[in-house]
mmCIF file of C-alpha atoms in Angstrom:
data_model
loop_
_atom_site.group_PDB
_atom_site.id
_atom_site.type_symbol
_atom_site.label_atom_id
_atom_site.label_comp_id
_atom_site.label_asym_id
_atom_site.label_seq_id
_atom_site.Cartn_x
_atom_site.Cartn_y
_atom_site.Cartn_z
ATOM 1 C CA MET A 1 29.231 14.940 148.498
ATOM 2 C CA THR A 2 30.731 18.330 149.319
ATOM 3 C CA LYS A 3 31.281 20.807 146.489
ATOM 4 C CA ILE A 4 34.593 22.668 146.627
ATOM 5 C CA THR A 5 34.238 26.418 146.081
ATOM 6 C CA ALA A 6 36.018 27.626 142.934
ATOM 7 C CA THR A 7 37.889 30.906 142.592
ATOM 8 C CA ASP A 8 37.864 32.250 139.035
ATOM 9 C CA CYS A 9 40.982 34.328 138.397
ATOM 10 C CA VAL A 10 41.200 37.096 135.838
ATOM 11 C CA ARG A 11 44.164 38.062 133.703
ATOM 12 C CA ASP A 12 45.860 41.424 134.305
ATOM 13 C CA GLY A 13 43.814 42.251 137.365
ATOM 14 C CA PHE A 14 42.872 41.299 140.883
ATOM 15 C CA SER A 15 40.912 38.159 141.582
ATOM 16 C CA PRO A 16 38.902 37.294 144.674
ATOM 17 C CA ALA A 17 40.731 35.725 147.586
ATOM 18 C CA ILE A 18 40.990 31.950 147.424
ATOM 19 C CA GLN A 19 38.370 30.211 149.554
ATOM 20 C CA TYR A 20 39.156 26.860 151.147
ATOM 21 C CA THR A 21 36.483 24.209 151.697
ATOM 22 C CA PRO A 22 36.813 21.831 154.674
ATOM 23 C CA GLY A 23 37.366 18.244 153.627
ATOM 24 C CA GLU A 24 34.834 15.429 153.614
ATOM 25 C CA ASN A 25 35.221 11.785 152.678
ATOM 26 C CA GLU A 26 34.084 12.575 149.125
ATOM 27 C CA LEU A 27 34.299 15.916 147.326
ATOM 28 C CA TRP A 28 33.373 17.349 143.935
ATOM 29 C CA ALA A 29 35.548 20.022 142.307
ATOM 30 C CA PRO A 30 34.214 22.045 139.361
ATOM 31 C CA ALA A 31 36.431 21.723 136.300
ATOM 32 C CA GLY A 32 37.474 24.537 134.031
ATOM 33 C CA LYS A 33 38.641 24.409 130.441
ATOM 34 C CA ASP A 34 41.292 21.781 129.723
ATOM 35 C CA GLU A 35 44.207 22.005 132.185
ATOM 36 C CA ARG A 36 43.250 25.393 133.580
ATOM 37 C CA THR A 37 42.070 24.052 136.924
ATOM 38 C CA VAL A 38 44.369 23.832 139.942
ATOM 39 C CA ILE A 39 43.253 22.084 143.124
ATOM 40 C CA LEU A 40 45.057 23.179 146.272
ATOM 41 C CA VAL A 41 45.151 20.796 149.238
ATOM 42 C CA ARG A 42 46.264 21.972 152.698
ATOM 43 C CA ASN A 43 46.596 19.311 155.383
ATOM 44 C CA ASP A 44 46.306 20.574 158.965
ATOM 45 C CA SER A 45 44.567 17.438 160.250
ATOM 46 C CA GLY A 46 47.357 16.280 162.545
ATOM 47 C CA THR A 47 48.136 13.198 160.446
ATOM 48 C CA ASP A 48 49.198 12.373 156.892
ATOM 49 C CA CYS A 49 46.337 11.841 154.452
ATOM 50 C CA GLY A 50 45.801 10.510 150.981
ATOM 51 C CA VAL A 51 43.787 12.062 148.181
ATOM 52 C CA THR A 52 42.430 9.951 145.344
ATOM 53 C CA VAL A 53 41.119 11.567 142.169
ATOM 54 C CA GLU A 54 38.748 9.195 140.379
ATOM 55 C CA ALA A 55 39.188 8.530 136.684
ATOM 56 C CA GLY A 56 36.652 10.401 134.597
ATOM 57 C CA ASP A 57 34.906 9.177 131.493
ATOM 58 C CA GLY A 58 36.942 10.998 128.840
ATOM 59 C CA LEU A 59 39.422 9.677 126.288
ATOM 60 C CA ARG A 60 42.235 9.086 128.817
ATOM 61 C CA LYS A 61 40.144 7.389 131.531
ATOM 62 C CA SER A 62 41.961 4.080 130.971
ATOM 63 C CA ILE A 63 45.049 5.492 132.719
ATOM 64 C CA GLY A 64 42.990 5.203 135.893
ATOM 65 C CA PRO A 65 42.721 7.185 139.122
ATOM 66 C CA PHE A 66 45.460 9.195 140.843
ATOM 67 C CA HIS A 67 46.458 8.670 144.479
ATOM 68 C CA GLY A 68 48.838 10.943 146.332
ATOM 69 C CA LYS A 69 49.938 11.512 149.916
ATOM 70 C CA VAL A 70 49.779 14.919 151.609
ATOM 71 C CA ALA A 71 51.896 15.050 154.747
ATOM 72 C CA ASN A 72 50.571 16.807 157.840
ATOM 73 C CA GLY A 73 51.373 20.539 157.625
ATOM 74 C CA GLN A 74 51.965 20.373 153.861
ATOM 75 C CA GLU A 75 50.187 22.270 151.076
ATOM 76 C CA VAL A 76 50.214 20.902 147.524
ATOM 77 C CA ALA A 77 48.794 21.889 144.146
ATOM 78 C CA MET A 78 47.404 19.530 141.499
ATOM 79 C CA VAL A 79 46.789 20.408 137.854
ATOM 80 C CA LEU A 80 44.439 17.736 136.552
ATOM 81 C CA ASP A 81 44.183 16.411 133.006
ATOM 82 C CA SER A 82 40.556 16.956 131.998
ATOM 83 C CA MET A 83 40.569 14.046 129.554
ATOM 84 C CA ARG A 84 41.676 11.689 132.343
ATOM 85 C CA PHE A 85 39.724 12.929 135.359
ATOM 86 C CA LYS A 86 36.766 15.114 134.312
ATOM 87 C CA LYS A 87 33.297 13.564 134.507
ATOM 88 C CA LEU A 88 31.494 14.207 131.233
ATOM 89 C CA GLU A 89 28.221 12.456 132.062
ATOM 90 C CA GLY A 90 26.019 11.637 135.005
ATOM 91 C CA GLU A 91 25.495 13.220 138.397
ATOM 92 C CA GLN A 92 29.075 14.547 138.716
ATOM 93 C CA LYS A 93 29.162 15.958 135.166
ATOM 94 C CA GLY A 94 31.521 18.907 134.704
ATOM 95 C CA GLY A 95 33.843 18.196 137.594
ATOM 96 C CA PHE A 96 36.370 16.006 139.347
ATOM 97 C CA VAL A 97 35.562 13.539 142.145
ATOM 98 C CA LEU A 98 38.065 13.358 145.000
ATOM 99 C CA ARG A 99 38.169 11.094 148.044
ATOM 100 C CA LEU A 100 40.118 11.351 151.266
ATOM 101 C CA CYS A 101 41.843 8.094 152.163
ATOM 102 C CA ASP A 102 44.892 6.654 153.855
ATOM 103 C CA GLY A 103 48.157 8.165 152.622
ATOM 104 C CA GLU A 104 49.663 4.790 151.802
ATOM 105 C CA ASN A 105 46.616 2.808 150.683
ATOM 106 C CA PRO A 106 43.821 4.367 148.595
ATOM 107 C CA GLU A 107 41.442 1.542 149.578
ATOM 108 C CA SER A 108 41.711 2.344 153.309
ATOM 109 C CA PRO A 109 39.694 5.169 154.875
ATOM 110 C CA PHE A 110 41.326 8.345 156.189
ATOM 111 C CA SER A 111 41.864 7.980 159.933
ATOM 112 C CA GLY A 112 42.263 11.676 160.730
ATOM 113 C CA THR A 113 39.843 14.585 160.965
ATOM 114 C CA ALA A 114 38.572 15.278 157.449
ATOM 115 C CA ALA A 115 37.682 18.900 158.241
ATOM 116 C CA GLY A 116 41.399 19.531 158.926
ATOM 117 C CA VAL A 117 42.163 18.931 155.251
ATOM 118 C CA LYS A 118 41.194 21.991 153.214
ATOM 119 C CA PHE A 119 40.577 22.170 149.452
ATOM 120 C CA ALA A 120 40.451 25.088 147.023
ATOM 121 C CA VAL A 121 39.920 25.267 143.272
ATOM 122 C CA VAL A 122 41.578 27.965 141.186
ATOM 123 C CA ARG A 123 40.489 28.387 137.559
ATOM 124 C CA THR A 124 42.052 30.640 134.954
#
């Protein structure tokens, strides 16, 4: 599982440049405090892709996972609800688990080049 590099931003000052991590089939994104984590997804893979965020083990886990489509050439931002998506126990504790998949069907694998989908985490 690939760990996405996080950029910690500071208030009233300059922060380091955002670093993007090439995609893999499964990724782990470090969570911040509450809803202060933004995950950026840039799709330059040549085809549309899907991103599924697994449900965590917090109070809102029963809502289930999130699946969204990122069109080729598009960049999107996700602000994730920690109580729904953050893993609080186990091997992935303290983060979010994301999977690349088909844009229309989260159960189907991504057919494009995973490394063409880039991820970044911004925490405030």
